[in-house]
XYZ file of N, CA, C and O in Angstrom:
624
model
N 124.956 151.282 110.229
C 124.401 150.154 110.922
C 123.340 150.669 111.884
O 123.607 151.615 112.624
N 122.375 150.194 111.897
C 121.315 150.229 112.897
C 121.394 149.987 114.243
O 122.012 148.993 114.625
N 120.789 150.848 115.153
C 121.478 150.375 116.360
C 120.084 150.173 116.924
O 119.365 151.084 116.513
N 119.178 149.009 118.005
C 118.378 148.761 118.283
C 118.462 148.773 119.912
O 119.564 148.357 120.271
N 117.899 149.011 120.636
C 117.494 149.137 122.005
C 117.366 147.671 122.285
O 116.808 146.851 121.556
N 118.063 147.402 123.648
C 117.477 145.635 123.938
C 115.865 145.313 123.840
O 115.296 144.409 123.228
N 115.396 146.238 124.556
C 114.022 146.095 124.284
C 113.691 145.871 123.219
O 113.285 144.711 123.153
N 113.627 146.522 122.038
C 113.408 146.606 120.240
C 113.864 145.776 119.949
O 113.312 145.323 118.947
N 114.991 144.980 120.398
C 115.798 143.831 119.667
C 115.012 142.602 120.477
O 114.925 141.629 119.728
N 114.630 142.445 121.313
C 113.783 141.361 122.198
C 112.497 141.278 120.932
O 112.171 140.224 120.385
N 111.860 142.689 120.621
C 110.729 142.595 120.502
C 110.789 141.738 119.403
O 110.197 140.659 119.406
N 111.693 142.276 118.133
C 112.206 142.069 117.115
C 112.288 140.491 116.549
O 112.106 140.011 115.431
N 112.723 139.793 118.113
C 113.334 138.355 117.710
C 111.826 137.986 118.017
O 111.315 137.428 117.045
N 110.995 138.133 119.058
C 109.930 137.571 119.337
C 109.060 137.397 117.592
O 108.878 136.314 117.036
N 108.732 138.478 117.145
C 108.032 138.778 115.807
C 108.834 137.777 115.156
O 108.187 136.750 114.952
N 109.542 137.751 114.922
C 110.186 137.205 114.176
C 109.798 135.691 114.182
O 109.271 135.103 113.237
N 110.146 135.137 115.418
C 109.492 133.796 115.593
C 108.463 133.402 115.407
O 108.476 132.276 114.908
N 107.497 133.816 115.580
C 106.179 133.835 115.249
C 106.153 133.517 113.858
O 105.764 132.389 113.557
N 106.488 134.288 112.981
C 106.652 134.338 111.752
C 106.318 132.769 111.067
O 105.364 132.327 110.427
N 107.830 132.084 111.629
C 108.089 130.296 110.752
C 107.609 130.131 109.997
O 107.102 131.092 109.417
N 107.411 128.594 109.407
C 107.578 127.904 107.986
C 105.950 128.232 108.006
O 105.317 128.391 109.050
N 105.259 128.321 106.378
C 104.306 128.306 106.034
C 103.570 126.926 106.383
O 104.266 125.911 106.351
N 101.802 126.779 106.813
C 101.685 125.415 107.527
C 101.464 124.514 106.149
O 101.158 125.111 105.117
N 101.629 123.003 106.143
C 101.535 122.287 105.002
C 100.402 122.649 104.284
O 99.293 122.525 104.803
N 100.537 123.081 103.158
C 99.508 122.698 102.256
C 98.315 121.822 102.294
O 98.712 120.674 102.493
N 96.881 121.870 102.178
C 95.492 121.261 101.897
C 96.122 120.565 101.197
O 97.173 120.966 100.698
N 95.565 119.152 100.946
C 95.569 118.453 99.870
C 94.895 118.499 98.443
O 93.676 118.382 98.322
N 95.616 118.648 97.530
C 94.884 119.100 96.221
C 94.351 118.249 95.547
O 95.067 117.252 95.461
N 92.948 118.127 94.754
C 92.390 116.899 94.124
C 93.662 117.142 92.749
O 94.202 118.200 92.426
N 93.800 116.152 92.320
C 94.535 115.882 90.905
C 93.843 114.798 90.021
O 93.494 113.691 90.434
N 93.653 115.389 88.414
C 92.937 115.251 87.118
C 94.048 114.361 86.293
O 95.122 114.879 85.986
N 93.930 113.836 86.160
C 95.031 113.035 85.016
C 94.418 112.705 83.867
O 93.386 112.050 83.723
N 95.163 113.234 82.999
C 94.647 114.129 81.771
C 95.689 112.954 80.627
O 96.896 113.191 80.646
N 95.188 111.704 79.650
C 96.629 110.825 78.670
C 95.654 111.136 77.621
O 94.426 111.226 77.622
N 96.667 111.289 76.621
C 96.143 111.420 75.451
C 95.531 109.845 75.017
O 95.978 108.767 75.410
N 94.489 110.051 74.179
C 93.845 108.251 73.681
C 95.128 107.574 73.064
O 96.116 108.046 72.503
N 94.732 106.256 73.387
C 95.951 105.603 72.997
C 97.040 105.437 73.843
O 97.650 104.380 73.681
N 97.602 106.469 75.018
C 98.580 106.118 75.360
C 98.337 105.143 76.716
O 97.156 105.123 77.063
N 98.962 104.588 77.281
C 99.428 103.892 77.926
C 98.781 104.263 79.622
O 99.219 105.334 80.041
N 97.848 103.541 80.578
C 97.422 104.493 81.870
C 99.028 104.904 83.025
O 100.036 104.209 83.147
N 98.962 105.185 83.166
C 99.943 105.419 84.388
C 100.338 104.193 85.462
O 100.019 103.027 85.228
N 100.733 104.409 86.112
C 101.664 103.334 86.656
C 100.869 102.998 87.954
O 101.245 103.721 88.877
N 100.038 102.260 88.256
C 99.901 101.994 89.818
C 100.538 101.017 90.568
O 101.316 100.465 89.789
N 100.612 100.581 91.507
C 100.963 99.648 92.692
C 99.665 98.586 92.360
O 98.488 98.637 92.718
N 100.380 97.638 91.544
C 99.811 96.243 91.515
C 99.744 95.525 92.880
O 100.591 95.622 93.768
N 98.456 94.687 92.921
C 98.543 93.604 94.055
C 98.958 92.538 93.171
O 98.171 92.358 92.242
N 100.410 91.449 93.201
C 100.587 90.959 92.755
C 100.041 89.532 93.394
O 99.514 89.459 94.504
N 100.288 88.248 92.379
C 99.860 87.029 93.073
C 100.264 86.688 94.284
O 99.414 85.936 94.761
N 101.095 86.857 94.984
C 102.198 87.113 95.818
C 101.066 87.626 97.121
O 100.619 86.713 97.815
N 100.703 88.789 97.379
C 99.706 89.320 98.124
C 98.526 88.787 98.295
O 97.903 88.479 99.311
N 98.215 88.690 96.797
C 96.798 87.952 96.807
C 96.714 86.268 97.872
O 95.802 85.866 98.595
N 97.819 85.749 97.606
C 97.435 84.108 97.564
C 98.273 84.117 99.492
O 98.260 83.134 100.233
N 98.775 85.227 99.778
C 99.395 85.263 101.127
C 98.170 85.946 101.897
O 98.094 85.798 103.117
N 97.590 86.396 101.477
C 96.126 86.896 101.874
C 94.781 85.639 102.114
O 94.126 85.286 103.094
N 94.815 85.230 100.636
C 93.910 84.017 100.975
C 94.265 82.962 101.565
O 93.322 82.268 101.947
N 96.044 82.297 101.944
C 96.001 81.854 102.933
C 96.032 82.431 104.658
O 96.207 81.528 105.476
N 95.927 83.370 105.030
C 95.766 84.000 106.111
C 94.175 84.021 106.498
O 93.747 84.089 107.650
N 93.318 83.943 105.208
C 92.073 83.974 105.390
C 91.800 82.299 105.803
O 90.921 82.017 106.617
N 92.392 81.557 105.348
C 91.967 80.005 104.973
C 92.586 79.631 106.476
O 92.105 78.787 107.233
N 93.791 80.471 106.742
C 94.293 80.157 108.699
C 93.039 80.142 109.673
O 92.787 79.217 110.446
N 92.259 81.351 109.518
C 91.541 81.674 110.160
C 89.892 80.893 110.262
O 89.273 80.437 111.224
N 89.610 80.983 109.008
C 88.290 80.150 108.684
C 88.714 78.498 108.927
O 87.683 77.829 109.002
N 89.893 77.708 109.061
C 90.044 76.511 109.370
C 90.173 76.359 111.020
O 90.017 75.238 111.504
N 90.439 77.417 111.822
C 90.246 77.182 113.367
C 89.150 76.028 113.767
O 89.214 75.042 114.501
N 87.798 76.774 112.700
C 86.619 75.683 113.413
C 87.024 74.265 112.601
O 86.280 73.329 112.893
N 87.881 74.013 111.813
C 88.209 72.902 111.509
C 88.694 71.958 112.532
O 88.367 70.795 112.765
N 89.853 73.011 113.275
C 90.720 72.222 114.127
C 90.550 71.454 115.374
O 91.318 70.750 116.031
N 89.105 71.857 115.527
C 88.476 71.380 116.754
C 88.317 69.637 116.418
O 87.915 68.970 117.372
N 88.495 69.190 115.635
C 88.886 67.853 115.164
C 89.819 67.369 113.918
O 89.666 66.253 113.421
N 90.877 68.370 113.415
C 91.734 67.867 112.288
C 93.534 68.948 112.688
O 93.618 70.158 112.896
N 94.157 68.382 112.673
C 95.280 68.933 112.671
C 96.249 69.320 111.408
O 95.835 68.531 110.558
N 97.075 69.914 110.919
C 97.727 70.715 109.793
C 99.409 70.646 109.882
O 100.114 71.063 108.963
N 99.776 70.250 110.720
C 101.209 70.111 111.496
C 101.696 68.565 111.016
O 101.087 67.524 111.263
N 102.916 68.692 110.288
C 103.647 67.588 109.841
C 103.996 66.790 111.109
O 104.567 67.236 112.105
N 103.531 65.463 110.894
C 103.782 64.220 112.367
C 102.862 64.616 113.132
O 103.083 64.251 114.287
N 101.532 65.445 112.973
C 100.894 65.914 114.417
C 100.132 64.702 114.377
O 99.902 64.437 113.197
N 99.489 63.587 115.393
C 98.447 63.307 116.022
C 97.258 63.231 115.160
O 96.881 64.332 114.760
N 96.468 62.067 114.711
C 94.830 62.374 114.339
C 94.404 63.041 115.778
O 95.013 63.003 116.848
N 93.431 63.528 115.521
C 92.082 64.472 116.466
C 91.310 63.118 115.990
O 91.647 62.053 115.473
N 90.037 63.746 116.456
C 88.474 63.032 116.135
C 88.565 63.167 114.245
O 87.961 62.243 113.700
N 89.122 64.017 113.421
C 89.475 63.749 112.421
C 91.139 63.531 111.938
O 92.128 63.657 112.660
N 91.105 63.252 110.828
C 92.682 62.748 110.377
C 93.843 63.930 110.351
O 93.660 64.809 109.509
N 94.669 64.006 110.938
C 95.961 65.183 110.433
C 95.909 65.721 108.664
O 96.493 64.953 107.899
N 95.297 66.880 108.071
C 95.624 66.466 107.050
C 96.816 67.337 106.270
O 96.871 67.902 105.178
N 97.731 67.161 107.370
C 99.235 67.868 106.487
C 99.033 67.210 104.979
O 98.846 65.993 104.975
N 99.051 67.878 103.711
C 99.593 67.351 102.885
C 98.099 66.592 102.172
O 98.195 65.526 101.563
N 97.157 67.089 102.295
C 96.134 66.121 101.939
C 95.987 66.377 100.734
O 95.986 65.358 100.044
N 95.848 67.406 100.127
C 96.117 68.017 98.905
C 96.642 67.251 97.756
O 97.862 67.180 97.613
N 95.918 66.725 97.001
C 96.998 65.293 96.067
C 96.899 64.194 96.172
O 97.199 63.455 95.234
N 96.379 63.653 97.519
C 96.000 62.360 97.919
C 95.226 61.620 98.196
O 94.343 62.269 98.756
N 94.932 60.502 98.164
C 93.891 59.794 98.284
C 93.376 59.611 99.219
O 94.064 59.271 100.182
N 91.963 59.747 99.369
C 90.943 59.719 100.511
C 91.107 58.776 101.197
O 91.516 57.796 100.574
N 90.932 58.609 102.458
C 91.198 57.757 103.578
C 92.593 56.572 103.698
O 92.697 55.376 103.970
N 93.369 57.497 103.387
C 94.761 57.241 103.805
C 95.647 57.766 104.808
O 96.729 57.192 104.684
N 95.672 58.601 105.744
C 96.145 58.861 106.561
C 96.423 57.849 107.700
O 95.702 57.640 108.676
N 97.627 57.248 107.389
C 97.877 56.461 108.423
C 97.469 56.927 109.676
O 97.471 58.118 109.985
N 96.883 55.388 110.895
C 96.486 56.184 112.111
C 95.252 55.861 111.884
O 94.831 54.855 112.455
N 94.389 56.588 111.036
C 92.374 57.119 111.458
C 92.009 56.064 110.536
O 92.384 55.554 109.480
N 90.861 55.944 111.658
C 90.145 55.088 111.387
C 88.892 55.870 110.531
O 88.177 56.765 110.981
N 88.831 55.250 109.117
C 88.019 56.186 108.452
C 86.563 55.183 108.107
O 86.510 53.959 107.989
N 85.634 56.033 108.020
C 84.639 55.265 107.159
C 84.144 54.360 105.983
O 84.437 54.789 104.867
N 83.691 53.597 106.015
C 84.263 52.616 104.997
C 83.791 53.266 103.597
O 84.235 52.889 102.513
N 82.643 54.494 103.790
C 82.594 54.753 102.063
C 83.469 55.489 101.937
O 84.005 55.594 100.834
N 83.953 56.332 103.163
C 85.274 57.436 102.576
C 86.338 56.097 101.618
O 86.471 55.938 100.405
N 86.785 55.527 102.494
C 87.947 54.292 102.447
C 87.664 54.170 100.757
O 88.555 54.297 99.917
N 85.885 53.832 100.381
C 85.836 52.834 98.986
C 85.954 53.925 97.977
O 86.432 53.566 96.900
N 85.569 55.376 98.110
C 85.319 56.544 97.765
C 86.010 56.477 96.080
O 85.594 56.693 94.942
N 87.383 56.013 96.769
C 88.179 56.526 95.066
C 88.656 57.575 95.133
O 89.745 57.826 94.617
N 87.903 58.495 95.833
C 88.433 60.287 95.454
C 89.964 60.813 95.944
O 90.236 60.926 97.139
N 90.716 61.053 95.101
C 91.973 62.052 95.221
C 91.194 63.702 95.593
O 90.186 64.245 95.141
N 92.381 64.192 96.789
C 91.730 65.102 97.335
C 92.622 66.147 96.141
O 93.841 66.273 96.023
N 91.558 66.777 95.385
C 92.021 67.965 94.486
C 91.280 68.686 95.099
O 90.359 68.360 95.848
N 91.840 70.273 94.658
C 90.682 71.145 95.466
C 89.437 71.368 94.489
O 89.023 72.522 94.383
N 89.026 70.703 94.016
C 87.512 70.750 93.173
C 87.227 69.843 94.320
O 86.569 70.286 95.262
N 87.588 68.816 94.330
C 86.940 67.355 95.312
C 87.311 67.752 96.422
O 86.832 66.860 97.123
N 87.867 68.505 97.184
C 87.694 69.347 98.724
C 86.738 70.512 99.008
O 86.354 70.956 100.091
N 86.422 70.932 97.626
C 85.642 72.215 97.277
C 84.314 71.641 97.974
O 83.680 72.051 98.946
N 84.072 70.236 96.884
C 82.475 69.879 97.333
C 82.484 69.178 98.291
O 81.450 68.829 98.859
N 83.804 68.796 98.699
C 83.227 67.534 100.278
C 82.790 68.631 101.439
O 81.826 68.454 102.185
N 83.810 70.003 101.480
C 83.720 71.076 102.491
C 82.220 71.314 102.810
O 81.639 71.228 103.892
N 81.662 71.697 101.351
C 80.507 72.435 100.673
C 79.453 71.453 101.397
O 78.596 71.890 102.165
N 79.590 70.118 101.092
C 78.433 69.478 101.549
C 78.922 67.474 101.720
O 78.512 66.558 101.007
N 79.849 67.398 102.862
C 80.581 66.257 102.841
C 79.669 64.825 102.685
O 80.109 63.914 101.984
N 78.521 64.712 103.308
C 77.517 63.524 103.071
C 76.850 63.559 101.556
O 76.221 62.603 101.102
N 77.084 64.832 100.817
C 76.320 64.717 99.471
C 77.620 64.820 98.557
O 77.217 65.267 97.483
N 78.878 64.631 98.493
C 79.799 64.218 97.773
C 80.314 62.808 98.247
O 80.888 62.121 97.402
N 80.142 62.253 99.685
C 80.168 60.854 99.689
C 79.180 60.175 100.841
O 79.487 59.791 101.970
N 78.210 60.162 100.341
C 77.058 59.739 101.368
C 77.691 58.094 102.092
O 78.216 57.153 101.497
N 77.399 58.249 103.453
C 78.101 57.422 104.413
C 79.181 57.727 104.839
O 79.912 56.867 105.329
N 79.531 58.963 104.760
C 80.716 59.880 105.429
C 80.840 59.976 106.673
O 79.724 60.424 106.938
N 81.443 59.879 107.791
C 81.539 59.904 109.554
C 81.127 60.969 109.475
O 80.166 61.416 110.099
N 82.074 61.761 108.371
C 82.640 63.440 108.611
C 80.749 64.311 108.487
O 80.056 64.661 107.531
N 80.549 64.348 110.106
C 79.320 65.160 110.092
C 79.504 67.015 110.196
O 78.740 67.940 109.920
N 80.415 66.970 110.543
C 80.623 68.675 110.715
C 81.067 69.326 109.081
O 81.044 68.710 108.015
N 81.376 70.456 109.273
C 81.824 70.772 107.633
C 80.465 71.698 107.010
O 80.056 72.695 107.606
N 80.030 71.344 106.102
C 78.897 72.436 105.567
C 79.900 73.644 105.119
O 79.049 74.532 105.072
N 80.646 74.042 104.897
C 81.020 75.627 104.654
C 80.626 76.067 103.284
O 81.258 76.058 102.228
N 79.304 76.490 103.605
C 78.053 77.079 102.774
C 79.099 78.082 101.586
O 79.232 77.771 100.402
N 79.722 79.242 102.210
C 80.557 79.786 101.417
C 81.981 79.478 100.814
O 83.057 78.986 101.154
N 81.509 79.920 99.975
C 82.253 79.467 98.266
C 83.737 80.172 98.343
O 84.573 79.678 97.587
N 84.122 81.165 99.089
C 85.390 81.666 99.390
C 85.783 81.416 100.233
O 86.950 81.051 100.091
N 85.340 81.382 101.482
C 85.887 80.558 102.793
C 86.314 79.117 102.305
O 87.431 78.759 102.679
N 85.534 78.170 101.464
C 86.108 76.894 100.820
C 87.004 76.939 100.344
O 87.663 75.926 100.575
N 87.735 77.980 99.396
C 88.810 78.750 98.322
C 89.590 78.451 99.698
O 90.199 77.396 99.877
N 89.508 79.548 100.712
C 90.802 79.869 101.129
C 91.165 78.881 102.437
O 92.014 79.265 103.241
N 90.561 77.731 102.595
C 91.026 76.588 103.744
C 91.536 75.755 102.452
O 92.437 74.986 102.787
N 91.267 75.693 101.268
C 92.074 74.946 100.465
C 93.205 75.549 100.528
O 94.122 74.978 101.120
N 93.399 76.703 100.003
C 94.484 77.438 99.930
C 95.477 77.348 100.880
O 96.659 77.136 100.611
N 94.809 77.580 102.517
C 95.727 77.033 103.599
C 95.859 75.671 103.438
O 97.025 75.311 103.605
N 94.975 74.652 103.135
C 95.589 73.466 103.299
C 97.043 73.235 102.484
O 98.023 72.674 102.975
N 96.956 73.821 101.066
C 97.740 73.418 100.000
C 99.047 74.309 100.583
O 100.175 74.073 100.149
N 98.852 75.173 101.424
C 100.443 75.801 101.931
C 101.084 75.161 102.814
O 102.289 74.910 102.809
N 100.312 74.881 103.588
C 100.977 73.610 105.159
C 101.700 73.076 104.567
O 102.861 73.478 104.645
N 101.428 72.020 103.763
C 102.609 70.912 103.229
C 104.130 72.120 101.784
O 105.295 71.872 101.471
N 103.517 72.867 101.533
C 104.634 73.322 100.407
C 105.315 73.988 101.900
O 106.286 74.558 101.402
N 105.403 74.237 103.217
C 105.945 74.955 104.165
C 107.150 74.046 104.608
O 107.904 74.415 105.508
Protein backbone atom coordinates (compact mmCIF):
# COMPACT_ATOMS: atom_id res chain seq x y z
CA UNK A 1 0.00 0.00 0.00
CA UNK A 2 1.14 3.41 -0.72
CA UNK A 3 1.67 5.64 1.87
CA UNK A 4 1.19 9.49 0.94
CA UNK A 5 2.26 12.54 3.02
CA UNK A 6 -0.84 14.86 4.04
CA UNK A 7 0.56 17.28 1.94
CA UNK A 8 0.70 14.77 -1.32
CA UNK A 9 -2.66 13.54 -0.34
CA UNK A 10 -4.17 17.31 -0.18
CA UNK A 11 -2.40 17.85 -3.38
CA UNK A 12 -3.72 14.67 -4.83
CA UNK A 13 -7.49 15.35 -3.98
CA UNK A 14 -7.14 18.97 -5.26
CA UNK A 15 -5.93 17.48 -8.98
CA UNK A 16 -8.21 15.35 -8.80
CA UNK A 17 -11.10 17.73 -8.60
CA UNK A 18 -10.23 19.70 -11.14
CA UNK A 19 -10.32 16.84 -13.26
CA UNK A 20 -14.69 16.30 -13.37
CA UNK A 21 -17.19 15.40 -15.93
CA UNK A 22 -16.19 16.14 -19.56
CA UNK A 23 -18.07 19.72 -20.59
CA UNK A 24 -21.34 18.95 -22.80
CA UNK A 25 -20.76 18.30 -26.13
CA UNK A 26 -21.12 21.14 -29.31
CA UNK A 27 -24.08 20.47 -30.97
CA UNK A 28 -23.74 18.24 -33.99
CA UNK A 29 -25.45 19.07 -37.43
CA UNK A 30 -27.40 15.70 -38.34
CA UNK A 31 -28.06 14.34 -42.21
CA UNK A 32 -31.00 12.10 -42.48
CA UNK A 33 -30.26 9.82 -44.95
CA UNK A 34 -34.34 7.27 -46.11
CA UNK A 35 -34.05 5.21 -48.69
CA UNK A 36 -36.70 6.41 -51.85
CA UNK A 37 -39.87 5.26 -51.14
CA UNK A 38 -39.77 4.98 -47.58
CA UNK A 39 -41.80 6.80 -45.38
CA UNK A 40 -40.20 10.69 -43.89
CA UNK A 41 -39.66 10.48 -40.26
CA UNK A 42 -41.82 11.47 -37.65
CA UNK A 43 -42.24 15.20 -36.75
CA UNK A 44 -44.39 17.11 -34.19
CA UNK A 45 -47.49 18.02 -36.16
CA UNK A 46 -49.36 21.35 -35.48
CA UNK A 47 -52.59 19.81 -35.25
CA UNK A 48 -56.12 21.61 -35.91
CA UNK A 49 -56.31 21.91 -32.32
CA UNK A 50 -53.25 24.56 -32.19
CA UNK A 51 -53.95 25.97 -35.28
CA UNK A 52 -57.70 27.13 -34.67
CA UNK A 53 -56.66 27.96 -30.66
CA UNK A 54 -54.14 30.21 -32.23
CA UNK A 55 -56.42 31.87 -34.69
CA UNK A 56 -58.80 32.42 -32.05
CA UNK A 57 -56.28 34.17 -29.74
CA UNK A 58 -55.42 36.15 -32.82
CA UNK A 59 -59.24 37.03 -33.58
CA UNK A 60 -59.24 38.00 -29.29
CA UNK A 61 -56.87 40.43 -30.01
CA UNK A 62 -57.66 42.02 -33.46
CA UNK A 63 -61.51 42.32 -32.11
CA UNK A 64 -60.42 44.75 -29.05
CA UNK A 65 -60.89 47.63 -31.68
CA UNK A 66 -64.21 46.02 -32.21
CA UNK A 67 -65.19 46.33 -28.67
CA UNK A 68 -65.07 49.88 -28.43
CA UNK A 69 -68.75 49.48 -29.62
CA UNK A 70 -69.86 45.59 -29.70
CA UNK A 71 -69.73 43.18 -26.86
CA UNK A 72 -69.03 39.07 -27.04
CA UNK A 73 -70.32 38.07 -23.47
CA UNK A 74 -73.58 36.00 -23.21
CA UNK A 75 -76.52 38.58 -21.64
CA UNK A 76 -73.88 41.46 -22.02
CA UNK A 77 -75.52 44.93 -22.82
CA UNK A 78 -75.67 46.45 -26.62
CA UNK A 79 -72.66 49.17 -26.81
CA UNK A 80 -73.13 51.76 -29.69
CA UNK A 81 -73.18 48.33 -31.57
CA UNK A 82 -75.24 45.05 -30.90
CA UNK A 83 -73.77 42.22 -28.35
CA UNK A 84 -72.89 39.76 -30.87
CA UNK A 85 -72.57 36.57 -28.64
CA UNK A 86 -73.62 33.99 -31.01
CA UNK A 87 -74.00 35.99 -34.20
CA UNK A 88 -72.57 33.39 -36.19
CA UNK A 89 -75.76 31.60 -37.87
CA UNK A 90 -78.07 34.35 -37.53
CA UNK A 91 -79.92 36.73 -38.98
CA UNK A 92 -78.93 40.26 -39.45
CA UNK A 93 -80.48 42.74 -37.27
CA UNK A 94 -81.89 40.66 -34.69
CA UNK A 95 -80.36 41.18 -31.60
CA UNK A 96 -82.87 41.97 -29.31
CA UNK A 97 -82.30 45.52 -27.67
CA UNK A 98 -80.41 47.56 -30.89
CA UNK A 99 -81.77 49.57 -32.69
CA UNK A 100 -80.53 48.67 -36.15
CA UNK A 101 -80.68 50.29 -39.51
CA UNK A 102 -83.38 49.79 -41.57
CA UNK A 103 -81.27 48.30 -44.61
CA UNK A 104 -79.35 46.11 -42.13
CA UNK A 105 -83.08 45.10 -40.67
CA UNK A 106 -84.35 44.53 -44.75
CA UNK A 107 -80.82 43.01 -45.62
CA UNK A 108 -81.94 39.24 -45.56
CA UNK A 109 -78.36 38.30 -44.74
CA UNK A 110 -77.64 35.28 -42.28
CA UNK A 111 -74.39 36.05 -40.64
CA UNK A 112 -72.09 33.11 -42.19
CA UNK A 113 -68.57 33.80 -42.11
CA UNK A 114 -68.40 34.45 -45.99
CA UNK A 115 -71.23 37.25 -45.19
CA UNK A 116 -69.09 38.54 -42.04
CA UNK A 117 -65.99 38.13 -44.21
CA UNK A 118 -67.38 40.93 -46.60
CA UNK A 119 -69.45 43.11 -44.20
CA UNK A 120 -65.91 43.32 -41.94
CA UNK A 121 -63.99 43.84 -45.33
CA UNK A 122 -66.16 46.66 -46.43
CA UNK A 123 -69.64 47.00 -44.33
CA UNK A 124 -71.41 49.97 -46.56
CA UNK A 125 -70.41 47.96 -49.85
CA UNK A 126 -72.03 44.59 -48.69
CA UNK A 127 -75.10 46.60 -47.40
CA UNK A 128 -75.13 50.15 -48.46
CA UNK A 129 -77.23 52.19 -45.79
CA UNK A 130 -75.45 50.45 -43.01
CA UNK A 131 -75.12 52.74 -39.50
CA UNK A 132 -72.15 50.37 -39.06
CA UNK A 133 -69.44 53.14 -40.14
CA UNK A 134 -66.34 51.73 -38.45
CA UNK A 135 -65.05 48.22 -39.61
CA UNK A 136 -62.94 48.30 -42.95
CA UNK A 137 -60.57 45.36 -41.82
CA UNK A 138 -58.63 45.65 -45.08
CA UNK A 139 -56.88 42.29 -44.05
CA UNK A 140 -58.03 39.07 -45.15
CA UNK A 141 -56.62 37.14 -41.96
CA UNK A 142 -57.38 39.45 -39.30
CA UNK A 143 -61.19 38.96 -40.91
CA UNK A 144 -60.45 34.92 -40.63
CA UNK A 145 -59.55 35.21 -37.14
CA UNK A 146 -62.41 37.76 -35.44
CA UNK A 147 -64.68 35.26 -37.21
CA UNK A 148 -63.00 32.59 -35.68
CA UNK A 149 -63.25 34.39 -32.24
CA UNK A 150 -66.66 35.27 -32.89
CA UNK A 151 -67.69 31.56 -33.76
CA UNK A 152 -65.89 30.42 -30.28
CA UNK A 153 -67.71 32.90 -27.82
CA UNK A 154 -70.97 31.22 -28.32
CA UNK A 155 -69.56 27.25 -28.70
CA UNK A 156 -67.87 28.51 -24.95
Amino acid sequence: MLKLSPAAALASLIMLTACGPDPAPEPVEQTIVREPGAAPAATAAITDKDTSTSLMAEGKAAFANCGACHTVDKGAANGAGPNLFGIVGQAAGQVAGFSYSDALKASGITWTAANLDDYIADPSAKIPGTAMVAGAVTDAGKREAIIAYLESTAAN
